[in-house]
Every structure is written in C-alpha cells, then in structure tokens.
mmCIF file with all atom_site columns, C-alpha atoms in Angstrom:
data_model
loop_
_atom_site.group_PDB
_atom_site.id
_atom_site.type_symbol
_atom_site.label_atom_id
_atom_site.label_alt_id
_atom_site.label_comp_id
_atom_site.label_asym_id
_atom_site.label_entity_id
_atom_site.label_seq_id
_atom_site.pdbx_PDB_ins_code
_atom_site.Cartn_x
_atom_site.Cartn_y
_atom_site.Cartn_z
_atom_site.occupancy
_atom_site.B_iso_or_equiv
_atom_site.pdbx_formal_charge
_atom_site.auth_seq_id
_atom_site.auth_comp_id
_atom_site.auth_asym_id
_atom_site.auth_atom_id
_atom_site.pdbx_PDB_model_num
ATOM 1   C CA . UNK T 1 1   ? 94.069  85.302  121.009 1.00 0.00 ? 1   UNK T CA 1
ATOM 2   C CA . UNK T 1 2   ? 94.958  86.177  116.862 1.00 0.00 ? 2   UNK T CA 1
ATOM 3   C CA . UNK T 1 3   ? 97.814  88.527  117.113 1.00 0.00 ? 3   UNK T CA 1
ATOM 4   C CA . UNK T 1 4   ? 96.064  89.805  113.155 1.00 0.00 ? 4   UNK T CA 1
ATOM 5   C CA . UNK T 1 5   ? 93.144  89.768  115.150 1.00 0.00 ? 5   UNK T CA 1
ATOM 6   C CA . UNK T 1 6   ? 92.608  93.556  116.111 1.00 0.00 ? 6   UNK T CA 1
ATOM 7   C CA . UNK T 1 7   ? 88.104  92.926  115.751 1.00 0.00 ? 7   UNK T CA 1
ATOM 8   C CA . UNK T 1 8   ? 87.695  93.997  119.884 1.00 0.00 ? 8   UNK T CA 1
ATOM 9   C CA . UNK T 1 9   ? 89.186  97.479  119.697 1.00 0.00 ? 9   UNK T CA 1
ATOM 10  C CA . UNK T 1 10  ? 87.907  97.685  115.462 1.00 0.00 ? 10  UNK T CA 1
ATOM 11  C CA . UNK T 1 11  ? 84.912  99.710  115.933 1.00 0.00 ? 11  UNK T CA 1
ATOM 12  C CA . UNK T 1 12  ? 86.395  101.971 118.864 1.00 0.00 ? 12  UNK T CA 1
ATOM 13  C CA . UNK T 1 13  ? 88.854  103.321 116.511 1.00 0.00 ? 13  UNK T CA 1
ATOM 14  C CA . UNK T 1 14  ? 86.920  103.657 113.275 1.00 0.00 ? 14  UNK T CA 1
ATOM 15  C CA . UNK T 1 15  ? 84.173  105.749 115.777 1.00 0.00 ? 15  UNK T CA 1
ATOM 16  C CA . UNK T 1 16  ? 87.544  108.053 117.417 1.00 0.00 ? 16  UNK T CA 1
ATOM 17  C CA . UNK T 1 17  ? 87.531  111.424 115.700 1.00 0.00 ? 17  UNK T CA 1
ATOM 18  C CA . UNK T 1 18  ? 90.682  112.015 113.838 1.00 0.00 ? 18  UNK T CA 1
ATOM 19  C CA . UNK T 1 19  ? 90.343  115.376 115.925 1.00 0.00 ? 19  UNK T CA 1
ATOM 20  C CA . UNK T 1 20  ? 90.639  113.557 119.449 1.00 0.00 ? 20  UNK T CA 1
ATOM 21  C CA . UNK T 1 21  ? 94.309  112.121 118.538 1.00 0.00 ? 21  UNK T CA 1
ATOM 22  C CA . UNK T 1 22  ? 95.562  114.572 116.173 1.00 0.00 ? 22  UNK T CA 1
ATOM 23  C CA . UNK T 1 23  ? 97.183  116.951 119.384 1.00 0.00 ? 23  UNK T CA 1
ATOM 24  C CA . UNK T 1 24  ? 98.623  114.123 120.643 1.00 0.00 ? 24  UNK T CA 1
ATOM 25  C CA . UNK T 1 25  ? 100.981 113.370 117.539 1.00 0.00 ? 25  UNK T CA 1
ATOM 26  C CA . UNK T 1 26  ? 101.394 117.180 117.590 1.00 0.00 ? 26  UNK T CA 1
ATOM 27  C CA . UNK T 1 27  ? 102.971 116.622 121.130 1.00 0.00 ? 27  UNK T CA 1
ATOM 28  C CA . UNK T 1 28  ? 104.609 113.493 120.118 1.00 0.00 ? 28  UNK T CA 1
ATOM 29  C CA . UNK T 1 29  ? 106.726 114.879 117.632 1.00 0.00 ? 29  UNK T CA 1
ATOM 30  C CA . UNK T 1 30  ? 107.444 118.341 118.741 1.00 0.00 ? 30  UNK T CA 1
ATOM 31  C CA . UNK T 1 31  ? 108.629 116.226 122.155 1.00 0.00 ? 31  UNK T CA 1
ATOM 32  C CA . UNK T 1 32  ? 111.135 115.316 119.976 1.00 0.00 ? 32  UNK T CA 1
ATOM 33  C CA . UNK T 1 33  ? 112.066 118.171 117.411 1.00 0.00 ? 33  UNK T CA 1
ATOM 34  C CA . UNK T 1 34  ? 109.896 117.583 114.667 1.00 0.00 ? 34  UNK T CA 1
ATOM 35  C CA . UNK T 1 35  ? 107.427 120.384 113.548 1.00 0.00 ? 35  UNK T CA 1
ATOM 36  C CA . UNK T 1 36  ? 103.813 120.051 112.571 1.00 0.00 ? 36  UNK T CA 1
ATOM 37  C CA . UNK T 1 37  ? 104.676 120.297 109.231 1.00 0.00 ? 37  UNK T CA 1
ATOM 38  C CA . UNK T 1 38  ? 106.615 117.441 109.055 1.00 0.00 ? 38  UNK T CA 1
ATOM 39  C CA . UNK T 1 39  ? 103.874 115.729 110.939 1.00 0.00 ? 39  UNK T CA 1
ATOM 40  C CA . UNK T 1 40  ? 101.276 117.624 107.688 1.00 0.00 ? 40  UNK T CA 1
ATOM 41  C CA . UNK T 1 41  ? 103.658 116.258 105.062 1.00 0.00 ? 41  UNK T CA 1
ATOM 42  C CA . UNK T 1 42  ? 103.157 112.968 106.749 1.00 0.00 ? 42  UNK T CA 1
ATOM 43  C CA . UNK T 1 43  ? 99.924  112.988 107.015 1.00 0.00 ? 43  UNK T CA 1
ATOM 44  C CA . UNK T 1 44  ? 99.284  114.600 103.076 1.00 0.00 ? 44  UNK T CA 1
ATOM 45  C CA . UNK T 1 45  ? 102.019 111.519 102.144 1.00 0.00 ? 45  UNK T CA 1
ATOM 46  C CA . UNK T 1 46  ? 99.269  108.772 103.654 1.00 0.00 ? 46  UNK T CA 1
ATOM 47  C CA . UNK T 1 47  ? 96.431  110.213 103.693 1.00 0.00 ? 47  UNK T CA 1
ATOM 48  C CA . UNK T 1 48  ? 96.336  113.289 100.081 1.00 0.00 ? 48  UNK T CA 1
ATOM 49  C CA . UNK T 1 49  ? 94.976  115.277 102.781 1.00 0.00 ? 49  UNK T CA 1
ATOM 50  C CA . UNK T 1 50  ? 96.322  119.159 102.796 1.00 0.00 ? 50  UNK T CA 1
ATOM 51  C CA . UNK T 1 51  ? 96.673  121.108 105.999 1.00 0.00 ? 51  UNK T CA 1
ATOM 52  C CA . UNK T 1 52  ? 94.029  123.449 104.799 1.00 0.00 ? 52  UNK T CA 1
ATOM 53  C CA . UNK T 1 53  ? 91.519  119.810 104.560 1.00 0.00 ? 53  UNK T CA 1
ATOM 54  C CA . UNK T 1 54  ? 93.179  118.571 107.761 1.00 0.00 ? 54  UNK T CA 1
ATOM 55  C CA . UNK T 1 55  ? 91.473  122.134 109.101 1.00 0.00 ? 55  UNK T CA 1
ATOM 56  C CA . UNK T 1 56  ? 88.279  121.527 107.658 1.00 0.00 ? 56  UNK T CA 1
ATOM 57  C CA . UNK T 1 57  ? 88.230  117.419 108.958 1.00 0.00 ? 57  UNK T CA 1
ATOM 58  C CA . UNK T 1 58  ? 89.264  118.895 112.478 1.00 0.00 ? 58  UNK T CA 1
ATOM 59  C CA . UNK T 1 59  ? 86.401  121.249 113.248 1.00 0.00 ? 59  UNK T CA 1
ATOM 60  C CA . UNK T 1 60  ? 84.403  118.400 111.781 1.00 0.00 ? 60  UNK T CA 1
ATOM 61  C CA . UNK T 1 61  ? 85.227  116.386 114.578 1.00 0.00 ? 61  UNK T CA 1
ATOM 62  C CA . UNK T 1 62  ? 85.732  113.675 111.302 1.00 0.00 ? 62  UNK T CA 1
ATOM 63  C CA . UNK T 1 63  ? 86.259  109.527 112.453 1.00 0.00 ? 63  UNK T CA 1
ATOM 64  C CA . UNK T 1 64  ? 88.677  107.560 111.196 1.00 0.00 ? 64  UNK T CA 1
ATOM 65  C CA . UNK T 1 65  ? 86.654  105.235 109.523 1.00 0.00 ? 65  UNK T CA 1
ATOM 66  C CA . UNK T 1 66  ? 85.147  108.403 107.506 1.00 0.00 ? 66  UNK T CA 1
ATOM 67  C CA . UNK T 1 67  ? 88.527  109.883 107.388 1.00 0.00 ? 67  UNK T CA 1
ATOM 68  C CA . UNK T 1 68  ? 90.136  106.945 105.740 1.00 0.00 ? 68  UNK T CA 1
ATOM 69  C CA . UNK T 1 69  ? 87.061  106.343 103.708 1.00 0.00 ? 69  UNK T CA 1
ATOM 70  C CA . UNK T 1 70  ? 87.737  109.511 102.082 1.00 0.00 ? 70  UNK T CA 1
ATOM 71  C CA . UNK T 1 71  ? 91.305  109.548 101.937 1.00 0.00 ? 71  UNK T CA 1
ATOM 72  C CA . UNK T 1 72  ? 93.631  108.787 98.934  1.00 0.00 ? 72  UNK T CA 1
ATOM 73  C CA . UNK T 1 73  ? 96.075  107.007 100.300 1.00 0.00 ? 73  UNK T CA 1
ATOM 74  C CA . UNK T 1 74  ? 99.238  106.895 98.742  1.00 0.00 ? 74  UNK T CA 1
ATOM 75  C CA . UNK T 1 75  ? 100.294 103.827 96.743  1.00 0.00 ? 75  UNK T CA 1
ATOM 76  C CA . UNK T 1 76  ? 102.985 102.816 99.313  1.00 0.00 ? 76  UNK T CA 1
ATOM 77  C CA . UNK T 1 77  ? 101.090 102.874 102.101 1.00 0.00 ? 77  UNK T CA 1
ATOM 78  C CA . UNK T 1 78  ? 101.465 98.999  101.779 1.00 0.00 ? 78  UNK T CA 1
ATOM 79  C CA . UNK T 1 79  ? 105.760 99.273  102.890 1.00 0.00 ? 79  UNK T CA 1
ATOM 80  C CA . UNK T 1 80  ? 104.666 100.463 106.205 1.00 0.00 ? 80  UNK T CA 1
ATOM 81  C CA . UNK T 1 81  ? 105.239 97.511  107.994 1.00 0.00 ? 81  UNK T CA 1
ATOM 82  C CA . UNK T 1 82  ? 106.680 96.621  112.057 1.00 0.00 ? 82  UNK T CA 1
ATOM 83  C CA . UNK T 1 83  ? 104.692 96.720  115.233 1.00 0.00 ? 83  UNK T CA 1
ATOM 84  C CA . UNK T 1 84  ? 102.887 98.802  116.864 1.00 0.00 ? 84  UNK T CA 1
ATOM 85  C CA . UNK T 1 85  ? 100.532 98.899  119.628 1.00 0.00 ? 85  UNK T CA 1
ATOM 86  C CA . UNK T 1 86  ? 101.506 95.296  119.735 1.00 0.00 ? 86  UNK T CA 1
ATOM 87  C CA . UNK T 1 87  ? 100.133 94.370  116.293 1.00 0.00 ? 87  UNK T CA 1
ATOM 88  C CA . UNK T 1 88  ? 102.453 93.664  113.081 1.00 0.00 ? 88  UNK T CA 1
ATOM 89  C CA . UNK T 1 89  ? 100.667 96.328  111.099 1.00 0.00 ? 89  UNK T CA 1
ATOM 90  C CA . UNK T 1 90  ? 100.948 94.183  107.574 1.00 0.00 ? 90  UNK T CA 1
ATOM 91  C CA . UNK T 1 91  ? 98.763  91.204  109.418 1.00 0.00 ? 91  UNK T CA 1
ATOM 92  C CA . UNK T 1 92  ? 96.109  93.581  110.503 1.00 0.00 ? 92  UNK T CA 1
ATOM 93  C CA . UNK T 1 93  ? 92.623  92.371  108.899 1.00 0.00 ? 93  UNK T CA 1
ATOM 94  C CA . UNK T 1 94  ? 90.662  95.386  109.108 1.00 0.00 ? 94  UNK T CA 1
ATOM 95  C CA . UNK T 1 95  ? 90.995  97.709  106.780 1.00 0.00 ? 95  UNK T CA 1
ATOM 96  C CA . UNK T 1 96  ? 90.486  101.023 109.160 1.00 0.00 ? 96  UNK T CA 1
ATOM 97  C CA . UNK T 1 97  ? 92.732  99.971  112.179 1.00 0.00 ? 97  UNK T CA 1
ATOM 98  C CA . UNK T 1 98  ? 95.249  99.444  110.224 1.00 0.00 ? 98  UNK T CA 1
ATOM 99  C CA . UNK T 1 99  ? 95.254  102.396 108.325 1.00 0.00 ? 99  UNK T CA 1
ATOM 100 C CA . UNK T 1 100 ? 95.118  104.468 111.498 1.00 0.00 ? 100 UNK T CA 1
ATOM 101 C CA . UNK T 1 101 ? 98.505  101.465 111.985 1.00 0.00 ? 101 UNK T CA 1
ATOM 102 C CA . UNK T 1 102 ? 99.678  102.916 108.916 1.00 0.00 ? 102 UNK T CA 1
ATOM 103 C CA . UNK T 1 103 ? 99.847  106.702 110.227 1.00 0.00 ? 103 UNK T CA 1
ATOM 104 C CA . UNK T 1 104 ? 100.517 105.390 114.524 1.00 0.00 ? 104 UNK T CA 1
ATOM 105 C CA . UNK T 1 105 ? 103.993 103.818 113.019 1.00 0.00 ? 105 UNK T CA 1
ATOM 106 C CA . UNK T 1 106 ? 104.801 107.386 110.480 1.00 0.00 ? 106 UNK T CA 1
ATOM 107 C CA . UNK T 1 107 ? 104.271 109.491 113.618 1.00 0.00 ? 107 UNK T CA 1
ATOM 108 C CA . UNK T 1 108 ? 106.159 106.809 115.667 1.00 0.00 ? 108 UNK T CA 1
ATOM 109 C CA . UNK T 1 109 ? 109.252 106.913 112.988 1.00 0.00 ? 109 UNK T CA 1
ATOM 110 C CA . UNK T 1 110 ? 108.613 110.868 113.098 1.00 0.00 ? 110 UNK T CA 1
ATOM 111 C CA . UNK T 1 111 ? 109.341 110.932 116.703 1.00 0.00 ? 111 UNK T CA 1
ATOM 112 C CA . UNK T 1 112 ? 111.767 108.838 116.791 1.00 0.00 ? 112 UNK T CA 1
ATOM 113 C CA . UNK T 1 113 ? 114.074 110.900 114.315 1.00 0.00 ? 113 UNK T CA 1
ATOM 114 C CA . UNK T 1 114 ? 113.522 108.943 110.949 1.00 0.00 ? 114 UNK T CA 1
ATOM 115 C CA . UNK T 1 115 ? 114.693 110.477 107.757 1.00 0.00 ? 115 UNK T CA 1
ATOM 116 C CA . UNK T 1 116 ? 111.735 112.308 106.057 1.00 0.00 ? 116 UNK T CA 1
ATOM 117 C CA . UNK T 1 117 ? 112.808 110.047 102.265 1.00 0.00 ? 117 UNK T CA 1
ATOM 118 C CA . UNK T 1 118 ? 112.820 107.048 104.504 1.00 0.00 ? 118 UNK T CA 1
ATOM 119 C CA . UNK T 1 119 ? 109.649 108.255 106.870 1.00 0.00 ? 119 UNK T CA 1
ATOM 120 C CA . UNK T 1 120 ? 107.469 108.307 103.149 1.00 0.00 ? 120 UNK T CA 1
ATOM 121 C CA . UNK T 1 121 ? 109.010 105.068 101.970 1.00 0.00 ? 121 UNK T CA 1
ATOM 122 C CA . UNK T 1 122 ? 111.014 106.744 99.024  1.00 0.00 ? 122 UNK T CA 1
ATOM 123 C CA . UNK T 1 123 ? 115.046 105.459 99.819  1.00 0.00 ? 123 UNK T CA 1
#
C-alpha cells in the first residue's frame, strides 16, 4: 500500500466530530505543561476559528469534513511537514485527512515543547 494512501480511513476521519477529539488534544498538551489557551492559539492559526467559534463547533458536534470546509485555512499550512500516525503529512492526498493531520502535527509540536513561533511557522 502506498504510504500516502489514506483512503481506507478518509471517510472515518471526515465523519468524526471535532468534539470527540478535542478533549484528547487538551489532555495531551496539558500533560506536557502547555495550556488550553496555547492549544486555541494553534487551532486559530490553522483554521481561523477563535475560542467562541470553537465552543460552537464543539456544541454542534461538527465533523472534521465540515470543520475544515468552513475553516479559513492558514496560507502557511502547507509548511507543516513530517510524519504523523505513520504518514508523511505533505503526501496525504485527501484534503480533509491531510488537514486533520496538520492539526495533529501542530498539537504534537505544542506537546513536545516547541516554541510557538516555530509551531506557527513564523521562523
């Protein structure tokens, strides 16, 4: 199987609600000494969603497909590279899956203690 072929789980990811994954993001970063505010900063950088909009998305149990279709994806999102869940992010063909992995990668970097300007691709 091609390492950039995520077709076997694209639909599952697209239909998963952001609300079901969000608490795991919070736990992951807080366990490593980062804050929910920093997590929100990272999510807002990637998607344009502020804390108020995120709350709405969580309450509505918006799935990842709609989450990313309605997002204002950062123009530097393509700079997010590397391996997440065994896949090279920049090689994932499906848009929703790739964007979801962008978010996973940013959360990982935050949890690993990377400087915010590096995470937000400003350096």
